[in-house]
CSV table of C-alpha atoms in Angstrom, one decimal:
chain,number,residue,atom,x,y,z
A,114,MET,CA,-26.7,-81.5,-21.0
A,115,THR,CA,-23.2,-80.1,-20.8
A,116,PRO,CA,-23.5,-76.4,-20.3
A,117,GLN,CA,-21.1,-74.0,-21.9
A,118,SER,CA,-18.2,-71.7,-20.6
A,119,HIS,CA,-16.3,-68.8,-21.6
A,120,PHE,CA,-12.3,-68.1,-20.9
A,121,MET,CA,-10.5,-65.3,-21.2
A,122,VAL,CA,-6.9,-64.9,-20.3
A,123,VAL,CA,-5.2,-61.3,-20.9
A,124,ALA,CA,-1.8,-60.4,-19.9
A,125,PRO,CA,0.5,-57.2,-20.7
A,126,LEU,CA,3.1,-57.6,-23.0
A,127,ALA,CA,6.9,-57.1,-22.2
A,128,ALA,CA,8.5,-54.3,-23.9
A,129,GLY,CA,9.9,-54.9,-27.4
A,130,ARG,CA,8.1,-57.8,-27.6
A,131,GLU,CA,5.1,-57.1,-30.2
A,132,ALA,CA,6.8,-57.7,-33.5
A,133,GLY,CA,8.1,-61.1,-32.6
A,134,LEU,CA,4.7,-62.2,-31.0
A,135,ARG,CA,2.7,-61.0,-34.1
A,136,GLU,CA,5.1,-63.3,-36.5
A,137,LEU,CA,4.7,-65.9,-34.2
A,138,LEU,CA,0.7,-65.8,-34.1
A,139,ASP,CA,1.0,-65.7,-38.2
A,140,THR,CA,2.5,-69.0,-37.9
A,141,MET,CA,-0.8,-70.6,-36.2
A,142,ASN,CA,-2.9,-69.6,-39.6
A,143,VAL,CA,-3.7,-71.3,-42.7
A,144,THR,CA,-5.1,-68.0,-44.3
A,145,PRO,CA,-5.0,-64.4,-42.4
A,146,GLY,CA,-6.6,-64.5,-39.2
A,147,MET,CA,-8.0,-68.3,-39.7
A,148,ALA,CA,-6.2,-70.8,-37.8
A,149,ASP,CA,-4.8,-74.2,-38.6
A,150,PRO,CA,-6.5,-76.5,-36.3
A,151,ALA,CA,-3.4,-78.8,-36.6
A,152,ASN,CA,-0.5,-75.7,-36.0
A,153,ALA,CA,2.3,-76.9,-33.9
A,154,LEU,CA,1.8,-74.3,-31.1
A,155,LEU,CA,-1.9,-74.9,-29.8
A,156,PRO,CA,-3.7,-77.5,-32.0
A,157,PHE,CA,-7.2,-76.4,-31.6
A,158,GLY,CA,-8.7,-79.5,-33.4
A,159,GLU,CA,-7.5,-81.8,-30.8
A,160,PHE,CA,-9.7,-80.5,-28.2
A,161,GLU,CA,-13.3,-82.1,-28.5
A,162,GLY,CA,-14.8,-79.6,-26.3
A,163,LEU,CA,-13.6,-76.6,-27.8
A,164,HIS,CA,-16.1,-74.5,-29.8
A,165,PHE,CA,-14.3,-71.4,-30.7
A,166,ALA,CA,-10.9,-69.8,-29.6
A,167,ARG,CA,-8.9,-66.7,-30.6
A,168,PHE,CA,-5.7,-64.9,-30.1
A,169,ALA,CA,-5.7,-61.0,-30.5
A,170,LEU,CA,-3.5,-58.1,-29.4
A,171,LEU,CA,-5.4,-55.3,-27.6
A,172,PRO,CA,-3.8,-51.9,-28.2
A,173,ASP,CA,-4.8,-48.6,-26.4
A,174,THR,CA,-5.6,-46.8,-29.7
A,175,THR,CA,-9.1,-45.5,-29.1
A,176,MET,CA,-7.9,-43.9,-25.8
A,177,SER,CA,-6.7,-41.2,-27.8
A,178,ASP,CA,-10.6,-40.2,-28.1
A,179,LEU,CA,-10.3,-38.8,-24.4
A,180,GLU,CA,-7.4,-36.5,-25.5
A,181,ALA,CA,-9.7,-35.0,-28.1
A,182,PHE,CA,-11.7,-33.6,-25.5
A,183,ASP,CA,-9.2,-32.7,-23.0
A,184,LEU,CA,-10.2,-35.7,-20.8
A,185,PRO,CA,-7.3,-37.4,-18.9
A,186,ARG,CA,-6.1,-40.6,-20.6
A,187,PRO,CA,-5.2,-43.4,-18.4
A,188,HIS,CA,-2.1,-45.3,-19.4
A,189,VAL,CA,-3.1,-48.9,-20.5
A,190,PRO,CA,-0.5,-51.3,-21.9
A,191,MET,CA,-0.8,-53.6,-25.0
A,192,TYR,CA,-2.3,-57.0,-24.4
A,193,LEU,CA,-2.1,-60.5,-25.5
A,194,CYS,CA,-5.6,-61.6,-25.4
A,195,PHE,CA,-6.7,-65.7,-25.6
A,196,LEU,CA,-10.3,-66.2,-25.1
A,197,GLY,CA,-12.8,-69.0,-26.3
A,198,GLU,CA,-15.9,-71.0,-25.4
A,199,CYS,CA,-15.8,-74.5,-24.7
A,200,ASP,CA,-18.2,-77.2,-23.3
A,201,GLY,CA,-17.9,-77.7,-19.5
A,202,PRO,CA,-16.1,-75.7,-16.9
A,203,ALA,CA,-13.4,-73.0,-18.2
A,204,ASP,CA,-11.0,-73.9,-15.9
A,205,GLU,CA,-10.7,-77.6,-17.2
A,206,GLN,CA,-10.2,-76.2,-20.5
A,207,LEU,CA,-7.6,-74.2,-19.5
A,208,ALA,CA,-5.9,-77.3,-17.7
A,209,GLU,CA,-6.3,-79.5,-20.9
A,210,PHE,CA,-4.6,-76.7,-22.8
A,211,VAL,CA,-1.7,-76.5,-20.4
A,212,GLU,CA,-1.3,-80.6,-20.3
A,213,ARG,CA,-1.3,-81.1,-23.9
A,214,ALA,CA,-0.1,-77.7,-25.3
A,215,GLY,CA,1.8,-76.3,-22.7
A,216,ASP,CA,5.0,-75.8,-24.5
A,217,GLY,CA,3.2,-73.9,-27.3
A,218,LEU,CA,1.5,-71.7,-24.8
A,219,ARG,CA,4.6,-71.0,-23.0
A,220,GLN,CA,6.1,-69.7,-26.1
A,221,LEU,CA,3.2,-67.7,-26.8
A,222,PHE,CA,2.9,-66.3,-23.1
A,223,SER,CA,6.9,-65.9,-22.9
A,224,HIS,CA,6.1,-62.9,-24.6
A,225,CYS,CA,4.2,-61.3,-21.9
A,226,GLU,CA,5.1,-59.9,-18.4
A,227,GLY,CA,5.4,-62.4,-15.7
A,228,PHE,CA,5.5,-65.5,-18.1
A,229,GLY,CA,9.0,-66.6,-17.2
A,230,THR,CA,10.3,-70.1,-17.8
A,231,GLY,CA,10.0,-71.5,-14.5
A,232,ALA,CA,6.6,-70.2,-13.7
A,233,ASP,CA,3.5,-72.3,-13.0
A,234,LEU,CA,1.9,-72.0,-16.4
A,235,LEU,CA,-1.6,-72.8,-15.4
A,236,ALA,CA,-1.5,-70.9,-12.2
A,237,LYS,CA,-0.6,-67.7,-14.4
A,238,LEU,CA,-3.3,-68.4,-16.9
A,239,LYS,CA,-5.7,-68.5,-14.1
A,240,ALA,CA,-4.2,-65.2,-12.5
A,241,HIS,CA,-4.7,-63.3,-15.6
A,242,SER,CA,-8.0,-64.7,-16.3
A,243,ALA,CA,-10.9,-61.9,-16.9
A,244,PRO,CA,-14.6,-63.2,-16.3
A,245,ALA,CA,-17.2,-62.3,-18.5
A,246,ALA,CA,-19.4,-59.4,-17.2
A,247,ALA,CA,-22.1,-61.0,-19.4
A,248,GLY,CA,-21.9,-63.8,-21.8
A,249,TYR,CA,-24.4,-65.2,-24.4
A,250,VAL,CA,-24.6,-68.8,-25.7
A,251,ASN,CA,-27.0,-69.6,-28.6
A,252,TRP,CA,-28.0,-72.8,-27.4
A,253,ILE,CA,-27.2,-74.0,-23.8
A,254,GLY,CA,-26.0,-77.6,-23.8
A,255,ARG,CA,-25.3,-78.1,-27.5
A,256,THR,CA,-21.8,-79.6,-27.6
A,257,VAL,CA,-19.3,-79.7,-30.1
A,258,LYS,CA,-19.4,-83.5,-30.1
A,259,HIS,CA,-23.0,-83.5,-30.7
A,260,ILE,CA,-22.9,-80.7,-33.6
A,261,GLN,CA,-20.3,-82.8,-35.2
A,262,GLN,CA,-22.2,-86.2,-35.1
A,263,ASN,CA,-25.5,-84.6,-36.2
A,264,SER,CA,-23.6,-83.1,-39.1
A,265,ALA,CA,-22.2,-86.3,-39.9
A,266,LEU,CA,-25.9,-88.2,-39.7
A,267,GLN,CA,-27.1,-85.4,-41.8
A,268,ARG,CA,-24.6,-85.9,-44.5
A,269,LEU,CA,-25.0,-89.7,-44.3
A,270,LEU,CA,-28.7,-89.5,-44.6
A,271,SER,CA,-29.1,-86.7,-47.2
A,272,SER,CA,-26.6,-88.9,-49.6
A,273,ARG,CA,-29.7,-91.6,-49.5
A,274,VAL,CA,-32.7,-89.5,-50.3
A,275,PRO,CA,-33.7,-89.2,-53.8
A,276,ARG,CA,-33.8,-85.9,-55.3
A,277,ASP,CA,-35.7,-86.6,-58.8
A,278,ALA,CA,-38.9,-85.6,-59.4
A,279,ALA,CA,-40.3,-88.7,-58.7
A,280,ALA,CA,-39.3,-88.4,-55.1
A,281,ALA,CA,-42.7,-86.8,-54.1
A,282,ALA,CA,-44.2,-90.1,-54.8
A,283,ILE,CA,-42.1,-92.0,-52.1
A,284,ASP,CA,-44.2,-93.7,-49.1
A,285,PRO,CA,-42.4,-91.3,-46.3
A,286,GLN,CA,-42.8,-94.0,-43.6
A,287,ALA,CA,-40.9,-96.7,-45.8
A,288,MET,CA,-38.4,-94.1,-46.8
A,289,ARG,CA,-37.6,-93.3,-43.2
A,290,ARG,CA,-37.4,-97.1,-42.0
A,291,GLU,CA,-34.9,-97.6,-45.0
A,292,LEU,CA,-33.0,-94.5,-43.7
A,293,LEU,CA,-33.1,-95.8,-40.1
A,294,ALA,CA,-31.8,-99.1,-40.9
A,295,PHE,CA,-29.0,-97.9,-43.1
A,296,VAL,CA,-28.0,-95.8,-40.0
A,297,GLN,CA,-27.8,-98.7,-37.8
A,298,ASP,CA,-25.9,-100.7,-40.0
A,299,GLU,CA,-23.2,-97.7,-40.3
A,300,MET,CA,-23.3,-97.6,-36.4
A,301,ILE,CA,-22.8,-101.2,-36.2
A,302,ALA,CA,-19.7,-101.1,-38.8
A,303,GLY,CA,-18.3,-98.2,-36.5
A,304,ARG,CA,-18.3,-95.8,-39.4
A,305,LEU,CA,-21.1,-93.3,-37.5
A,306,VAL,CA,-21.1,-92.6,-33.8
A,307,LEU,CA,-24.4,-91.0,-32.3
A,308,THR,CA,-24.0,-90.8,-28.4
A,309,SER,CA,-26.8,-89.7,-25.9
A,310,THR,CA,-26.8,-86.2,-24.3
A,311,GLU,CA,-24.8,-86.3,-21.1
A,312,ARG,CA,-26.4,-85.7,-17.7
A,313,THR,CA,-26.6,-81.9,-16.5
A,314,PRO,CA,-24.2,-81.7,-13.7
A,315,THR,CA,-25.8,-81.2,-10.4
A,316,GLY,CA,-23.5,-78.5,-9.5
A,317,TRP,CA,-24.2,-76.3,-12.5
A,318,GLN,CA,-28.1,-77.1,-11.9
A,319,ILE,CA,-27.9,-75.8,-8.3
A,320,GLY,CA,-26.0,-72.9,-9.5
A,321,ASN,CA,-28.2,-72.1,-12.6
A,322,LEU,CA,-31.4,-72.2,-10.2
A,323,MET,CA,-29.9,-70.1,-7.4
A,324,HIS,CA,-29.0,-67.4,-10.1
A,325,ALA,CA,-32.3,-67.6,-11.8
A,326,VAL,CA,-34.0,-66.9,-8.3
A,327,GLY,CA,-31.6,-65.0,-6.3
A,328,VAL,CA,-30.9,-62.1,-8.9
A,329,PRO,CA,-34.6,-61.1,-8.9
A,330,LEU,CA,-34.9,-61.7,-5.3
A,331,ILE,CA,-32.0,-59.4,-4.7
A,332,GLY,CA,-33.7,-56.8,-7.0
A,333,LEU,CA,-37.1,-57.3,-4.9
A,334,VAL,CA,-35.5,-56.6,-1.6
A,335,LEU,CA,-33.9,-53.6,-3.1
A,336,LEU,CA,-36.9,-52.3,-4.8
A,337,PRO,CA,-37.5,-49.5,-2.0
A,338,LEU,CA,-34.0,-48.4,-2.7
A,339,TRP,CA,-34.7,-48.4,-6.5
A,340,ILE,CA,-37.9,-46.5,-6.2
A,341,VAL,CA,-36.0,-43.5,-4.3
A,342,LEU,CA,-33.0,-43.6,-6.5
A,343,LEU,CA,-35.2,-43.7,-10.0
A,344,PRO,CA,-35.5,-40.2,-10.5
A,345,ILE,CA,-32.0,-39.2,-9.7
A,346,VAL,CA,-31.0,-41.9,-12.3
A,347,ILE,CA,-33.6,-40.4,-14.9
A,348,VAL,CA,-32.3,-36.7,-14.0
A,349,LEU,CA,-28.6,-37.8,-14.2
A,350,LEU,CA,-28.8,-40.0,-17.4
A,351,ARG,CA,-30.6,-37.3,-19.4
A,352,HIS,CA,-27.7,-34.8,-18.4
A,353,HIS,CA,-25.4,-37.4,-19.5
A,354,GLU,CA,-26.8,-38.0,-22.5
A,355,LYS,CA,-27.3,-34.3,-23.5
A,356,THR,CA,-23.5,-33.5,-22.6
A,357,ASP,CA,-21.6,-36.7,-23.2
A,358,PRO,CA,-19.5,-36.3,-26.2
A,359,GLU,CA,-20.3,-37.8,-29.3
A,360,PHE,CA,-17.2,-38.8,-31.4
A,361,CYS,CA,-17.8,-41.3,-34.5
A,362,PRO,CA,-15.5,-39.9,-37.1
A,363,ARG,CA,-15.0,-42.2,-40.4
A,364,PRO,CA,-12.7,-45.0,-39.6
A,365,ASP,CA,-9.1,-45.1,-41.3
A,366,ARG,CA,-9.4,-46.8,-44.8
A,367,ALA,CA,-6.2,-48.7,-44.4
A,368,ALA,CA,-7.5,-50.1,-41.0
A,369,VAL,CA,-10.8,-51.1,-42.4
A,370,ARG,CA,-9.0,-53.0,-45.5
A,371,GLU,CA,-6.8,-54.8,-42.7
A,372,MET,CA,-10.1,-56.1,-40.8
A,373,GLN,CA,-11.5,-57.3,-44.3
A,374,GLN,CA,-8.8,-59.3,-45.1
A,375,LEU,CA,-9.6,-61.5,-42.0
A,376,GLU,CA,-13.1,-61.7,-42.9
A,377,ASP,CA,-15.3,-64.0,-44.7
A,378,HIS,CA,-13.1,-67.0,-45.2
A,379,ASP,CA,-15.9,-69.1,-43.6
A,380,LEU,CA,-19.4,-68.8,-43.2
A,381,THR,CA,-18.9,-67.6,-39.9
A,382,ASN,CA,-16.7,-64.6,-38.5
A,383,SER,CA,-15.4,-63.2,-35.6
A,384,PHE,CA,-15.8,-59.8,-33.9
A,385,THR,CA,-13.5,-58.1,-31.3
A,386,ALA,CA,-14.1,-54.7,-30.0
A,387,LEU,CA,-12.5,-52.9,-27.4
A,388,GLY,CA,-13.1,-49.1,-26.2
A,389,PRO,CA,-13.0,-47.1,-23.0
A,390,VAL,CA,-16.1,-46.3,-20.7
A,391,LYS,CA,-17.4,-43.0,-20.7
A,392,PRO,CA,-15.7,-41.0,-17.7
A,393,GLY,CA,-17.5,-40.7,-14.1
A,394,LEU,CA,-19.0,-42.9,-11.7
A,395,PHE,CA,-22.3,-42.5,-13.2
A,396,ARG,CA,-21.6,-44.2,-16.5
A,397,ARG,CA,-19.0,-46.7,-14.7
A,398,TYR,CA,-21.7,-48.1,-12.3
A,399,LEU,CA,-24.5,-47.9,-14.8
A,400,VAL,CA,-22.9,-50.0,-17.2
A,401,GLN,CA,-22.3,-52.7,-14.7
A,402,VAL,CA,-26.1,-52.9,-14.0
A,403,ILE,CA,-26.8,-53.3,-17.5
A,404,LEU,CA,-24.3,-55.8,-18.3
A,405,LEU,CA,-25.5,-57.8,-15.0
A,406,LEU,CA,-29.2,-57.5,-16.5
A,407,ILE,CA,-28.0,-58.8,-20.2
A,408,ASP,CA,-25.9,-61.6,-18.7
A,409,TYR,CA,-29.2,-62.8,-16.5
A,410,ALA,CA,-31.4,-62.6,-19.7
A,411,SER,CA,-28.5,-64.4,-21.5
A,412,ARG,CA,-28.8,-67.1,-19.3
A,413,HIS,CA,-32.7,-67.6,-18.5
A,414,VAL,CA,-34.1,-66.3,-21.7
A,415,PHE,CA,-31.9,-66.3,-24.8
A,416,GLY,CA,-30.4,-69.6,-24.4
A,417,ARG,CA,-32.2,-71.4,-27.0
A,418,GLY,CA,-31.3,-69.7,-30.3
A,419,HIS,CA,-31.6,-66.0,-30.3
A,420,LEU,CA,-30.5,-62.9,-28.6
A,421,ALA,CA,-33.4,-60.4,-28.7
A,422,ARG,CA,-34.5,-61.0,-32.5
A,423,VAL,CA,-31.0,-61.6,-33.8
A,424,GLN,CA,-30.4,-65.4,-34.5
A,425,THR,CA,-27.0,-65.4,-36.1
A,426,ILE,CA,-24.8,-65.2,-33.1
A,427,HIS,CA,-22.9,-68.2,-31.6
A,428,PHE,CA,-21.3,-66.8,-28.7
A,429,ALA,CA,-20.8,-63.6,-27.4
A,430,ARG,CA,-19.2,-61.7,-24.2
A,431,TRP,CA,-18.7,-58.4,-22.4
A,432,VAL,CA,-15.4,-58.1,-20.3
A,433,PHE,CA,-14.3,-55.3,-18.2
A,434,ILE,CA,-10.4,-54.6,-18.3
A,435,ASP,CA,-8.2,-52.1,-16.7
A,436,GLY,CA,-10.1,-51.9,-13.7
A,437,LYS,CA,-13.1,-51.2,-15.4
A,438,VAL,CA,-11.8,-48.5,-17.5
A,439,ARG,CA,-12.3,-50.3,-20.9
A,440,VAL,CA,-14.8,-52.9,-22.2
A,441,LEU,CA,-13.9,-55.6,-24.4
A,442,PHE,CA,-16.6,-57.1,-26.5
A,443,ALA,CA,-16.1,-60.5,-28.5
A,444,SER,CA,-18.5,-62.5,-30.6
A,445,SER,CA,-18.7,-65.3,-33.4
A,446,TYR,CA,-21.5,-64.7,-35.9
A,447,ASP,CA,-23.0,-66.0,-39.2
A,448,GLY,CA,-22.6,-63.8,-42.4
A,449,SER,CA,-20.6,-60.8,-43.1
A,450,HIS,CA,-19.7,-57.9,-41.0
A,451,GLU,CA,-22.2,-55.9,-42.8
A,452,SER,CA,-25.2,-57.8,-42.3
A,453,TYR,CA,-24.4,-58.8,-38.8
A,454,MET,CA,-24.2,-55.0,-38.3
A,455,ASP,CA,-27.6,-54.5,-40.3
A,456,ASP,CA,-28.9,-57.4,-38.4
A,457,PHE,CA,-28.6,-55.3,-35.0
A,458,VAL,CA,-29.5,-52.2,-36.4
A,459,ASN,CA,-32.8,-53.4,-37.8
A,460,LYS,CA,-33.9,-55.8,-35.1
A,461,ALA,CA,-32.1,-54.7,-32.0
A,462,ALA,CA,-31.2,-51.0,-32.1
A,463,TRP,CA,-32.2,-50.6,-28.6
A,464,GLY,CA,-30.4,-53.7,-27.1
A,465,LEU,CA,-27.0,-52.1,-28.8
A,466,ASN,CA,-27.9,-48.7,-27.0
A,467,LEU,CA,-28.5,-50.3,-23.6
A,468,ALA,CA,-25.4,-52.5,-23.8
A,469,PHE,CA,-23.0,-50.2,-25.5
A,470,SER,CA,-24.0,-46.3,-24.9
A,471,HIS,CA,-21.9,-46.3,-22.1
A,472,GLY,CA,-18.6,-46.4,-24.2
A,473,PHE,CA,-16.8,-43.1,-25.0
A,474,GLY,CA,-18.0,-41.4,-28.2
A,475,TRP,CA,-21.0,-43.5,-28.8
A,476,PRO,CA,-23.8,-41.8,-31.2
A,477,ARG,CA,-25.8,-39.8,-28.8
A,478,THR,CA,-29.0,-41.6,-27.0
A,479,ASP,CA,-32.2,-40.6,-25.9
A,480,TRP,CA,-33.7,-42.3,-22.8
A,481,LEU,CA,-30.9,-45.2,-23.2
A,482,VAL,CA,-32.8,-47.0,-26.1
A,483,LYS,CA,-33.4,-44.3,-28.5
A,484,GLY,CA,-31.0,-42.6,-31.1
A,485,GLY,CA,-27.6,-44.1,-30.7
A,486,ALA,CA,-27.4,-47.3,-33.2
A,487,HIS,CA,-30.5,-46.0,-34.9
A,488,HIS,CA,-28.0,-43.3,-36.5
A,489,GLU,CA,-26.7,-46.1,-38.8
A,490,LEU,CA,-23.7,-44.5,-40.5
A,491,ARG,CA,-22.4,-43.0,-37.0
A,492,PHE,CA,-22.8,-46.3,-35.4
A,493,LYS,CA,-20.9,-48.3,-38.0
A,494,TYR,CA,-18.3,-45.7,-38.3
A,495,TYR,CA,-18.0,-46.3,-34.6
A,496,GLN,CA,-18.1,-49.9,-34.2
A,497,ARG,CA,-15.4,-49.9,-37.1
A,498,ARG,CA,-12.9,-47.7,-35.2
A,499,HIS,CA,-13.2,-49.7,-32.1
A,500,GLN,CA,-12.7,-52.9,-33.6
A,501,VAL,CA,-9.4,-54.9,-33.3
A,502,PRO,CA,-7.9,-57.4,-35.7
A,503,THR,CA,-8.5,-61.0,-34.5
A,504,GLN,CA,-4.9,-62.7,-35.3
A,505,VAL,CA,-5.8,-66.2,-34.7
A,506,TRP,CA,-9.5,-67.5,-34.8
A,507,TYR,CA,-10.7,-71.2,-34.7
A,508,LYS,CA,-14.1,-72.8,-35.3
A,509,ALA,CA,-14.5,-76.3,-34.4
A,510,TYR,CA,-17.3,-76.8,-37.2
A,511,PRO,CA,-16.1,-74.9,-40.4
A,512,GLY,CA,-18.6,-74.6,-42.9
A,513,LEU,CA,-21.7,-74.8,-40.5
A,514,THR,CA,-24.3,-72.0,-39.7
A,515,LEU,CA,-26.4,-71.9,-36.7
A,516,THR,CA,-29.3,-72.5,-39.3
A,517,ASP,CA,-27.4,-75.9,-40.3
A,518,LEU,CA,-26.7,-76.5,-36.7
A,519,ASP,CA,-30.7,-76.0,-35.9
A,520,ARG,CA,-31.8,-78.4,-39.0
A,521,ASN,CA,-29.0,-81.0,-37.9
A,522,GLN,CA,-30.5,-81.0,-34.3
A,523,ARG,CA,-33.9,-81.3,-35.6
A,524,ILE,CA,-32.7,-84.4,-37.8
A,525,ARG,CA,-31.5,-85.8,-34.9
A,526,GLU,CA,-34.4,-85.4,-32.7
A,527,GLY,CA,-36.5,-86.9,-35.7
A,528,PHE,CA,-34.0,-90.0,-35.8
A,529,ASP,CA,-34.5,-90.8,-32.2
A,530,MET,CA,-38.4,-90.7,-32.6
A,531,HIS,CA,-39.8,-94.2,-32.3
A,532,SER,CA,-42.7,-93.3,-34.6
A,533,MET,CA,-44.1,-90.4,-36.8
A,534,SER,CA,-47.0,-89.7,-38.8
A,535,ASP,CA,-47.0,-89.7,-42.4
A,536,GLU,CA,-46.9,-85.4,-42.4
A,537,GLN,CA,-44.3,-85.7,-39.5
A,538,ALA,CA,-42.2,-88.2,-41.6
A,539,ARG,CA,-42.7,-86.0,-44.8
A,540,ALA,CA,-41.5,-82.8,-43.0
A,541,TRP,CA,-38.5,-85.1,-41.5
A,542,LEU,CA,-37.4,-86.0,-45.1
A,543,ARG,CA,-37.6,-82.6,-46.3
A,544,LEU,CA,-34.8,-81.1,-43.7
A,545,LEU,CA,-32.5,-83.7,-45.5
């Protein structure tokens, strides 16, 4: 299989360039926030391994929350953020961007500090890359190519399956043989392409195995230290949970309307949020440990269709910026914004608390996993206030949800089977 990677480039804007950059980003869209796959600056649709991509401007607005409690407000610049998910190594994807759309990228990043006309663009992009502290892939190894091929197979097969009441009396084995023969004819004629799964890169296999074994092994070696520190951590945690400020005012209505104008143009939406980590070393170190554990679970436990009990997220990542003063969270998910938040509140509020309760102003938690996001209205106010508009967002397979991707994958697996029982054939035909 081909594993997936996250890439993210974050560069500070040059003085006085924000308005011009916003106008330039708007030219990349067909509707507000939704990218034209063939736009002149960065034609996303030409990159066959690119799942999702986005551009967003990252402001310092929520840093003012610190001032409301007489806490120092670190100075942070406005950033241009370019991030996405791809098949294969992220560095190779960035190199392909530069090779095939370098002029457009130079035009975009010319609004940022340090991206002069004579600069080595690829070197600059890599120098401004920010690694994910934790990253989630819904189905590790499912490539753009196979998603699109499986979708084409599903459309082709479903067009040949009778939908009338008499269909129940059809011989499933005969129907399946007829469909397979039809598909073979389409492939011979070149109207349908179905390729085999690629071999998993040896380097990735070794690295993934070392990560799977190494993290628990390090934890085991440090176990005596954890046992000694645990009482101290518990005392400090309870102290902070009782004293850390909770700040969840109602978000500005105009800002919410601006977000809503960027949503629901497809069955899938983007979410980008940014906020400061609670001041102090305790929260700074604790959030790093928590995200390390989330990253481990995402890579080795939740890479087959679900994150905890939530099954609507295609990709997600947490990234530290500004010297770990702030954390950015970005995801692509199926359904509306409200249903996305309800999904987490109802199924994994404890997970939200683990990941986000270290953000300044988060609803008060108890024992790290209780409270917090369970206070639904305060949580929803908090996340809307920290959400930032995604100026440009691209999806390689519009109109397809994760439910569609899973169904199409099962159709493809059934197509590749040499034989089926009658019951299996009926179940396979029902997928069409």
